[in-house]
PDB file of C-alpha atoms in Angstrom:
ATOM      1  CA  UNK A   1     -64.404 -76.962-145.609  1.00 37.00           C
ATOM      2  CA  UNK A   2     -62.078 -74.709-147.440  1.00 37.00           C
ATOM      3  CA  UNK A   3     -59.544 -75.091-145.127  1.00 37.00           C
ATOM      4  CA  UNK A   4     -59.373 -78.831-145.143  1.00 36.00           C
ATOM      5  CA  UNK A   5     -58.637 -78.789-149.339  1.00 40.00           C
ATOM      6  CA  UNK A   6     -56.556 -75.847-149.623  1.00 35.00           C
ATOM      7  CA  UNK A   7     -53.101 -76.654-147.839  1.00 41.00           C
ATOM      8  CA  UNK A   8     -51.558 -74.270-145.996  1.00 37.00           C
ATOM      9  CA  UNK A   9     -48.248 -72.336-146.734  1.00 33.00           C
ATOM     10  CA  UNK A  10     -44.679 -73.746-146.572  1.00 37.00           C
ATOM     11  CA  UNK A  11     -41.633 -71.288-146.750  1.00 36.00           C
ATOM     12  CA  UNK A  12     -39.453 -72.804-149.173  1.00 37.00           C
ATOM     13  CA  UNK A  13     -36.541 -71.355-148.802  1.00 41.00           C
ATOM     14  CA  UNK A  14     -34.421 -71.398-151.498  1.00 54.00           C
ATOM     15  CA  UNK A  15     -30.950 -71.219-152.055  1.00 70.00           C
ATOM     16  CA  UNK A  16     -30.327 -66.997-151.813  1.00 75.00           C
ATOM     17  CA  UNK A  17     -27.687 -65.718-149.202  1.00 79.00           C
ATOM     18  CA  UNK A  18     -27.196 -62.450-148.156  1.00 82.00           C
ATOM     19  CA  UNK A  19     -23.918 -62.480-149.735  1.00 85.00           C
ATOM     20  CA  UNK A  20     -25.137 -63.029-153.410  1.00 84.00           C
ATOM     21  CA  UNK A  21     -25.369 -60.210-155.294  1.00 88.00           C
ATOM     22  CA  UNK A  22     -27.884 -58.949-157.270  1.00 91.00           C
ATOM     23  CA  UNK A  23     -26.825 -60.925-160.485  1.00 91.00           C
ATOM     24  CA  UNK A  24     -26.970 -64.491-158.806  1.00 87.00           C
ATOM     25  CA  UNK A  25     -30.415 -63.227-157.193  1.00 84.00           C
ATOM     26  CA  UNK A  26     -31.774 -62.157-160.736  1.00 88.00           C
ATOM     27  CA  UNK A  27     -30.425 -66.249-162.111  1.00 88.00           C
ATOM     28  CA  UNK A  28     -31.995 -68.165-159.134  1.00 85.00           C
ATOM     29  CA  UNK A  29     -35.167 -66.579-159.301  1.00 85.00           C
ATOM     30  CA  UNK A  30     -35.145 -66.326-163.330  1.00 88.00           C
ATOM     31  CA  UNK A  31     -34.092 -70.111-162.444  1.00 87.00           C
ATOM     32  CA  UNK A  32     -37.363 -70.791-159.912  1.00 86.00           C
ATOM     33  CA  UNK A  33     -39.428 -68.957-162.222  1.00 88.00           C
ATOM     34  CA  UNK A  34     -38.512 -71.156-165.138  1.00 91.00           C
ATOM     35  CA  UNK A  35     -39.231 -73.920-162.853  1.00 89.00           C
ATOM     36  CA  UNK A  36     -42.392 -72.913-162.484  1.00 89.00           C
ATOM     37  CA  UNK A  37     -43.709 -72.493-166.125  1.00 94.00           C
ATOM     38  CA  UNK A  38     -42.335 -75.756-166.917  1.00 94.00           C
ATOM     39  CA  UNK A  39     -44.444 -77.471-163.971  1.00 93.00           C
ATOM     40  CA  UNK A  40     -47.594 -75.434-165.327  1.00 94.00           C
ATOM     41  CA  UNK A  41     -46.716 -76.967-168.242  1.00 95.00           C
ATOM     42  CA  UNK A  42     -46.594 -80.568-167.366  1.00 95.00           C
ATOM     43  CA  UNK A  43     -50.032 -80.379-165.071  1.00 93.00           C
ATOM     44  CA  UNK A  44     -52.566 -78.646-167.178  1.00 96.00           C
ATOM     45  CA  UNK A  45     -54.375 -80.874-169.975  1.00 95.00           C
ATOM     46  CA  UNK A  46     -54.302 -79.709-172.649  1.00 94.00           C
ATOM     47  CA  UNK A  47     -57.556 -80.952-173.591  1.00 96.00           C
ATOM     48  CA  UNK A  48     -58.976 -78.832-170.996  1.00 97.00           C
ATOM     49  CA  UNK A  49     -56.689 -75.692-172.562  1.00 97.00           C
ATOM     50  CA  UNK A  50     -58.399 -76.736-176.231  1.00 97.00           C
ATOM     51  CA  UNK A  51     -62.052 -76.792-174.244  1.00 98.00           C
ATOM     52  CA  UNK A  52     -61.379 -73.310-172.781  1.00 98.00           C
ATOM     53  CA  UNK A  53     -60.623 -71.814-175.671  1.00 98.00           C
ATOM     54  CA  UNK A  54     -63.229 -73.007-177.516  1.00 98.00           C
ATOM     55  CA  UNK A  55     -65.675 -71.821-174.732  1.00 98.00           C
ATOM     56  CA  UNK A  56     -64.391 -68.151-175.027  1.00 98.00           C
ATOM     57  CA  UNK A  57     -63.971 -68.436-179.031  1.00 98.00           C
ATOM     58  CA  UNK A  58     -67.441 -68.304-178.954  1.00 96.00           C
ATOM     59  CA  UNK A  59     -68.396 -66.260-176.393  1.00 97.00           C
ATOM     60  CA  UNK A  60     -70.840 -63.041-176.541  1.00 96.00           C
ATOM     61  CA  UNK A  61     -68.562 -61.373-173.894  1.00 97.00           C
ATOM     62  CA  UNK A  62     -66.154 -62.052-171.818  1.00 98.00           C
ATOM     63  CA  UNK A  63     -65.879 -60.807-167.685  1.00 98.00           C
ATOM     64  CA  UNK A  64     -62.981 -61.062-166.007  1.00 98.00           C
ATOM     65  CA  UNK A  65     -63.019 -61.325-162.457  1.00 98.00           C
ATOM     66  CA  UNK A  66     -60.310 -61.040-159.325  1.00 96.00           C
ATOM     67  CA  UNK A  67     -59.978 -60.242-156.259  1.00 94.00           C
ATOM     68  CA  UNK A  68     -56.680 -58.651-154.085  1.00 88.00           C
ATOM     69  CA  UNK A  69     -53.461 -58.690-155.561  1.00 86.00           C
ATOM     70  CA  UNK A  70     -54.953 -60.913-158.639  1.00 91.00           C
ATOM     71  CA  UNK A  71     -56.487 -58.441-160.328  1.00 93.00           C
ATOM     72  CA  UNK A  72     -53.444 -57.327-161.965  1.00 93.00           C
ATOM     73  CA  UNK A  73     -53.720 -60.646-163.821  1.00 96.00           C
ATOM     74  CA  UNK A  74     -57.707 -59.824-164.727  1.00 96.00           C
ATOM     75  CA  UNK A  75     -56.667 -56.448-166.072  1.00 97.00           C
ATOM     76  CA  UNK A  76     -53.653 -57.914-168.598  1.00 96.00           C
ATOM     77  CA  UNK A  77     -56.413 -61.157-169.341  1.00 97.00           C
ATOM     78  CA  UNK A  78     -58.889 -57.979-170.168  1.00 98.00           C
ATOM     79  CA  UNK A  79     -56.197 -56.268-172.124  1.00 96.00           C
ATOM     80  CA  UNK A  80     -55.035 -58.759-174.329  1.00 96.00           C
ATOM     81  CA  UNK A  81     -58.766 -60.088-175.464  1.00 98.00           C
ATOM     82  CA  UNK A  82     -60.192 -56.818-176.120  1.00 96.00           C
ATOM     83  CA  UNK A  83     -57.964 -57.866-179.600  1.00 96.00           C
ATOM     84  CA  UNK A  84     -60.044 -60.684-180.666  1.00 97.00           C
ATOM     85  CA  UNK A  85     -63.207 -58.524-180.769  1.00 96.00           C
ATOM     86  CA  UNK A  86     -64.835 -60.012-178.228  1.00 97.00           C
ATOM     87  CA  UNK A  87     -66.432 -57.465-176.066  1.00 97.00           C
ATOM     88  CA  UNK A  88     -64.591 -57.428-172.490  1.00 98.00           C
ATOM     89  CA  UNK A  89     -64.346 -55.831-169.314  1.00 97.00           C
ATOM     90  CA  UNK A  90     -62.361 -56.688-165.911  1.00 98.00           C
ATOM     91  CA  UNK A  91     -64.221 -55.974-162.350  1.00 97.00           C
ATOM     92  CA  UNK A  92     -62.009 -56.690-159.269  1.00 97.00           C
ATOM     93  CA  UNK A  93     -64.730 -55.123-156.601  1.00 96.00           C
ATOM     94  CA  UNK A  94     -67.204 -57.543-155.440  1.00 97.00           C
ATOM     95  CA  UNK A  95     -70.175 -55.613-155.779  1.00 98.00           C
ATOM     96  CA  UNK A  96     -69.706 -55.185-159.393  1.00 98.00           C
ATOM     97  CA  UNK A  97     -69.057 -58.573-160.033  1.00 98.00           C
ATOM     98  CA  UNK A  98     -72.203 -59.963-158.350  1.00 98.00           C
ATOM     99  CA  UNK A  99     -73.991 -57.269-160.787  1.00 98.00           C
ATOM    100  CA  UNK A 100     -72.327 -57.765-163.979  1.00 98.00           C
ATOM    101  CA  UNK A 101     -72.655 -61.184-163.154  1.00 98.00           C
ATOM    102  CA  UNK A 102     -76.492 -61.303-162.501  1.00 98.00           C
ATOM    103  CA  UNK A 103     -76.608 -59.503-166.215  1.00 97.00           C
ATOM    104  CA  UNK A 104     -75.071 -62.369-167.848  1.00 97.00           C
ATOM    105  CA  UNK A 105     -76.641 -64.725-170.430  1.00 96.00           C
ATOM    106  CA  UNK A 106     -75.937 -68.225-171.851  1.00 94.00           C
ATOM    107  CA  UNK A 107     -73.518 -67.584-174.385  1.00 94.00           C
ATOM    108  CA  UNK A 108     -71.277 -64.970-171.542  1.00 98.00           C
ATOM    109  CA  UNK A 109     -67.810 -65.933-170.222  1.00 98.00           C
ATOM    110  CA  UNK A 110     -66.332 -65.864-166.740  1.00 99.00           C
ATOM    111  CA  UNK A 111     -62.770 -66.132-166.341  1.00 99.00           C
ATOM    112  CA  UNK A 112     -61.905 -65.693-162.754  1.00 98.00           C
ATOM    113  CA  UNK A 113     -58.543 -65.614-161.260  1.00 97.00           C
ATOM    114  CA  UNK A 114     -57.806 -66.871-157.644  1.00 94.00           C
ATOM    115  CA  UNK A 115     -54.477 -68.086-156.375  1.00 90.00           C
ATOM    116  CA  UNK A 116     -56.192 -70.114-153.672  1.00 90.00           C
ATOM    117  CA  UNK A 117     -59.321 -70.651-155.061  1.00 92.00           C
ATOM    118  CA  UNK A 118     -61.011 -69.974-151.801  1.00 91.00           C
ATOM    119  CA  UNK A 119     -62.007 -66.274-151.870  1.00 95.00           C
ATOM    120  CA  UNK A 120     -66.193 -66.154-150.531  1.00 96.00           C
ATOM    121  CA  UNK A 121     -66.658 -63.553-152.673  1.00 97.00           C
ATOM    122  CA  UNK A 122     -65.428 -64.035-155.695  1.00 97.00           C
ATOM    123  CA  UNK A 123     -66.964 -67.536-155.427  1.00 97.00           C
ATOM    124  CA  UNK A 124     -70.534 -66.001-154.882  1.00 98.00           C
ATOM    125  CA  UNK A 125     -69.982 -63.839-157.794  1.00 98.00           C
ATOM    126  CA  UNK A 126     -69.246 -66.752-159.915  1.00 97.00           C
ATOM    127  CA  UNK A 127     -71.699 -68.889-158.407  1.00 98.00           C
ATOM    128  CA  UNK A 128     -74.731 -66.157-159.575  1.00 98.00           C
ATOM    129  CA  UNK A 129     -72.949 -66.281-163.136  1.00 98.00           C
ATOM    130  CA  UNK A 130     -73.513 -70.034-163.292  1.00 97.00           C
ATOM    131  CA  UNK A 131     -76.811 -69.406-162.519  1.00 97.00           C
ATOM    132  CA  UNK A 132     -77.529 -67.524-165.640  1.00 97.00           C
ATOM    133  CA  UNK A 133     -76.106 -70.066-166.953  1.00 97.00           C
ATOM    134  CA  UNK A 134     -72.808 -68.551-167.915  1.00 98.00           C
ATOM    135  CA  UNK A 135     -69.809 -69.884-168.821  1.00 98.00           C
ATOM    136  CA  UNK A 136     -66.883 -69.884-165.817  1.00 98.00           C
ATOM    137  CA  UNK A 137     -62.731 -70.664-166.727  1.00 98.00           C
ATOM    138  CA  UNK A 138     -60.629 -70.315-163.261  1.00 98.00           C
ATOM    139  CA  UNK A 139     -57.173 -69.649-163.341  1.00 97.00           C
ATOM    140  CA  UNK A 140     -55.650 -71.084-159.815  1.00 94.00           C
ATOM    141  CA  UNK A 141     -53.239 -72.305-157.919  1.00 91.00           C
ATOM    142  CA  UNK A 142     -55.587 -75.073-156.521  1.00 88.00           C
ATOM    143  CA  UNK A 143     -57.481 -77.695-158.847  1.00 91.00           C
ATOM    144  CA  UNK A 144     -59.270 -78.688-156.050  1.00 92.00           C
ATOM    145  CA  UNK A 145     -59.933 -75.579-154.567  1.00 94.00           C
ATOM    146  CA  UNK A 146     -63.631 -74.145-153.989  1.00 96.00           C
ATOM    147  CA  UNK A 147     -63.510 -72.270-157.030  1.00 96.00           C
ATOM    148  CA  UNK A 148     -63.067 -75.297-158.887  1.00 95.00           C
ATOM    149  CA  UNK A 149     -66.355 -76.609-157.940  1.00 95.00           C
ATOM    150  CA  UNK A 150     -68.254 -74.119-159.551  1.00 96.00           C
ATOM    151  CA  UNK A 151     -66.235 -73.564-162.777  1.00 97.00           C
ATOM    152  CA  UNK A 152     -66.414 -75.887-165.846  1.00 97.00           C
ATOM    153  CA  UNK A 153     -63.159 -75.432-166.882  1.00 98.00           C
ATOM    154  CA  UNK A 154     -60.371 -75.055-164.411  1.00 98.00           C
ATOM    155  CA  UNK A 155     -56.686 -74.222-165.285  1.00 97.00           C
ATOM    156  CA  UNK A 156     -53.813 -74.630-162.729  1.00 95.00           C
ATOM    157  CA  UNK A 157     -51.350 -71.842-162.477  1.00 93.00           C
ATOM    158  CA  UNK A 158     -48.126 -73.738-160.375  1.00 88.00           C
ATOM    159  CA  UNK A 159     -46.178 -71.284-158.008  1.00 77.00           C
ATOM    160  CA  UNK A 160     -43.434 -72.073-155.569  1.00 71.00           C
ATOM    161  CA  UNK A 161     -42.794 -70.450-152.457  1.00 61.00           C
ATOM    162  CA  UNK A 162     -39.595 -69.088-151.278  1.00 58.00           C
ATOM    163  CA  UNK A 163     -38.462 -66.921-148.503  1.00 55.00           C
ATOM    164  CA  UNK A 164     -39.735 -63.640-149.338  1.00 57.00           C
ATOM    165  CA  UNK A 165     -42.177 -64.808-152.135  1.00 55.00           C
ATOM    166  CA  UNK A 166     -45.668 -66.279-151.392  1.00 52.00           C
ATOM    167  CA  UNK A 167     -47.252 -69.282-153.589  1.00 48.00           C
ATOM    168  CA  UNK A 168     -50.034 -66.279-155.005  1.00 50.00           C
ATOM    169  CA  UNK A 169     -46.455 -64.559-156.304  1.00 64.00           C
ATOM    170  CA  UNK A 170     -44.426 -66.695-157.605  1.00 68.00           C
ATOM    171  CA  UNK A 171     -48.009 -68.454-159.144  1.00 80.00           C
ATOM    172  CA  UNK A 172     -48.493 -64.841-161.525  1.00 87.00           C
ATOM    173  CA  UNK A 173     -45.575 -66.027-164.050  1.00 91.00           C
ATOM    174  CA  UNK A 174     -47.653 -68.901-164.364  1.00 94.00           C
ATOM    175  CA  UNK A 175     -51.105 -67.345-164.772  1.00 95.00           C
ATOM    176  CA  UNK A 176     -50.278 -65.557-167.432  1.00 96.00           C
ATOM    177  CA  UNK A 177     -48.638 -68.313-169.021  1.00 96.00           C
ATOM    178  CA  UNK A 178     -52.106 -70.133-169.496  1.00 98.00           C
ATOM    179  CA  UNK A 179     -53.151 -66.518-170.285  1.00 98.00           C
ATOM    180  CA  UNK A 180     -51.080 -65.960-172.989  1.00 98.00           C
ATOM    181  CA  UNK A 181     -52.348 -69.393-174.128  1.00 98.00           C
ATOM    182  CA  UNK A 182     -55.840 -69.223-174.368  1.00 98.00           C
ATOM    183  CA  UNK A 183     -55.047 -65.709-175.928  1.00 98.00           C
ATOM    184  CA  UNK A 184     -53.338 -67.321-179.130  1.00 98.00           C
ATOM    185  CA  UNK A 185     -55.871 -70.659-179.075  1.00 98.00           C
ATOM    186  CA  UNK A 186     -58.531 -67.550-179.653  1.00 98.00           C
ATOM    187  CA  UNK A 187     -56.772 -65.771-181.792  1.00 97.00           C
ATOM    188  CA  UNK A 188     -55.867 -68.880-183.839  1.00 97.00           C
ATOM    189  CA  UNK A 189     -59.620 -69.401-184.062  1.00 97.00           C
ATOM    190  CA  UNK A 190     -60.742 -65.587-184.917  1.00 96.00           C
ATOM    191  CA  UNK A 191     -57.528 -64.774-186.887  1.00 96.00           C
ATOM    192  CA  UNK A 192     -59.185 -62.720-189.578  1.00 95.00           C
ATOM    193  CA  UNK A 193     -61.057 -60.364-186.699  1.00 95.00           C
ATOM    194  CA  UNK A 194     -58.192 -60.028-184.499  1.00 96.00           C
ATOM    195  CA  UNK A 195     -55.783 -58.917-187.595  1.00 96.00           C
ATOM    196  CA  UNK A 196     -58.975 -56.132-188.056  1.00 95.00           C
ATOM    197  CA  UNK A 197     -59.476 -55.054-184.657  1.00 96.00           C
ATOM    198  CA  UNK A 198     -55.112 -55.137-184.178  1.00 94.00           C
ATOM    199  CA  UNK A 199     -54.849 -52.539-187.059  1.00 94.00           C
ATOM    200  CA  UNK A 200     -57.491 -49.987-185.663  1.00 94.00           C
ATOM    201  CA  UNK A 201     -56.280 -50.286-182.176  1.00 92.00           C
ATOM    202  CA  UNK A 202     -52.358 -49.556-183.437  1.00 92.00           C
ATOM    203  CA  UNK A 203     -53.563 -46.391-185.694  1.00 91.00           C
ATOM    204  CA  UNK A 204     -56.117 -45.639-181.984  1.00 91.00           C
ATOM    205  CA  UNK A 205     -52.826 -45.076-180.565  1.00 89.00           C
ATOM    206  CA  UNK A 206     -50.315 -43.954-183.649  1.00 89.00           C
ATOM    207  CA  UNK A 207     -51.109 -40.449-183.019  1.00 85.00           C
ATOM    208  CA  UNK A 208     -50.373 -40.697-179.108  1.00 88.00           C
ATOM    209  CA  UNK A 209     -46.572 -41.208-179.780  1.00 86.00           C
ATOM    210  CA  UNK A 210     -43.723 -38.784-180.563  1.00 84.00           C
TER     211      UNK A 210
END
């Protein structure tokens, strides 16, 4: 089933030689990377982006979950919304998603981050979320993806392939693009508590530098 939505890998390869040196490297991938942000740009509604933020405005916490290499992405997600006071905490191990997620109540976020938007697990996870009826925002490469069927907002993160840089790669630029979006649309909408909880976690960590 999964296999028959998600289509499989093409190497793209662009336009790097092994006689470019590291300069022209750095401006064809700033270049494809670029490329990439603006193509996120022009395929997510933003009517979906305004829904999404609204969900976690008002959310009574918020779980990220990830699997693999995307749970870099959970952690910085987790990182930046600690700052809008809304309680948070990132879980890239199945096990402890499926029982976070069986805690959750009505007014709880999800927002799960798959490239392919195929992983079993992670899907499960979300799946007993939904159940409890909690809220679920995927971040992925695939809008049509398995994930997408049991999220009720999904949020495309575009990514290219090249030669020595999968889709899942070149799609984290993206995903925290739409991060750092729904980030400010919260913030935006909880200015007053973000400005509070900003100034206590800057003097947290005043006394920690030289």
């Amino acid at each position: 089933m999964a296999s028959s939505v998600i289509e499989p890998l093409k190497n793209i390869h662009e336009e790097i030689s092994e006689t470019d040196d590291m300069f022209i490297i750095m401006q064809k991938l700033c270049t494809l990377n670029i490329q990439n942000l603006e193509q996120t740009t022009k395929v997510n509604d933003c009517r979906e982006l305004g829904r999404a933020v609204d969900i976690i405005a008002g959310a009574g916490q918020l779980l990220f979950f990830a699997m693999a290499g995307s749970g870099g992405l959970a952690m910085d997600a987790c990182n930046k919304f600690m700052r809008t006071g809304i309680p948070c905490m990132v879980q890239t191990d199945s096990h402890w998603q499926a029982m976070y997620a069986s805690l959750m109540k009505e007014n709880d976020v999800v927002i799960a981050f798959s490239h392919s938007g195929s992983n079993k697990e992670l899907i499960e996870s979300i799946t007993i979320a939904r159940n409890k009826k909690a809220k679920v925002i995927a971040i992925t490469g695939s809008p049509i993806s398995p994930i997408a069927k049991v999220s009720d907002v999904v949020l495309v993160s575009y990514g290219k392939e090249t030669m020595f840089r999968s889709e899942a790669m070149g799609s984290r630029v993206t995903a925290l693009l739409v991060t750092d979006c729904l980030y400010t649309g919260v913030c935006l909408q909880r200015k007053d508590t973000t400005l509070q909880v900003l100034e206590k976690l800057r003097d947290s960590i005043a006394r920690k530098r030289y």
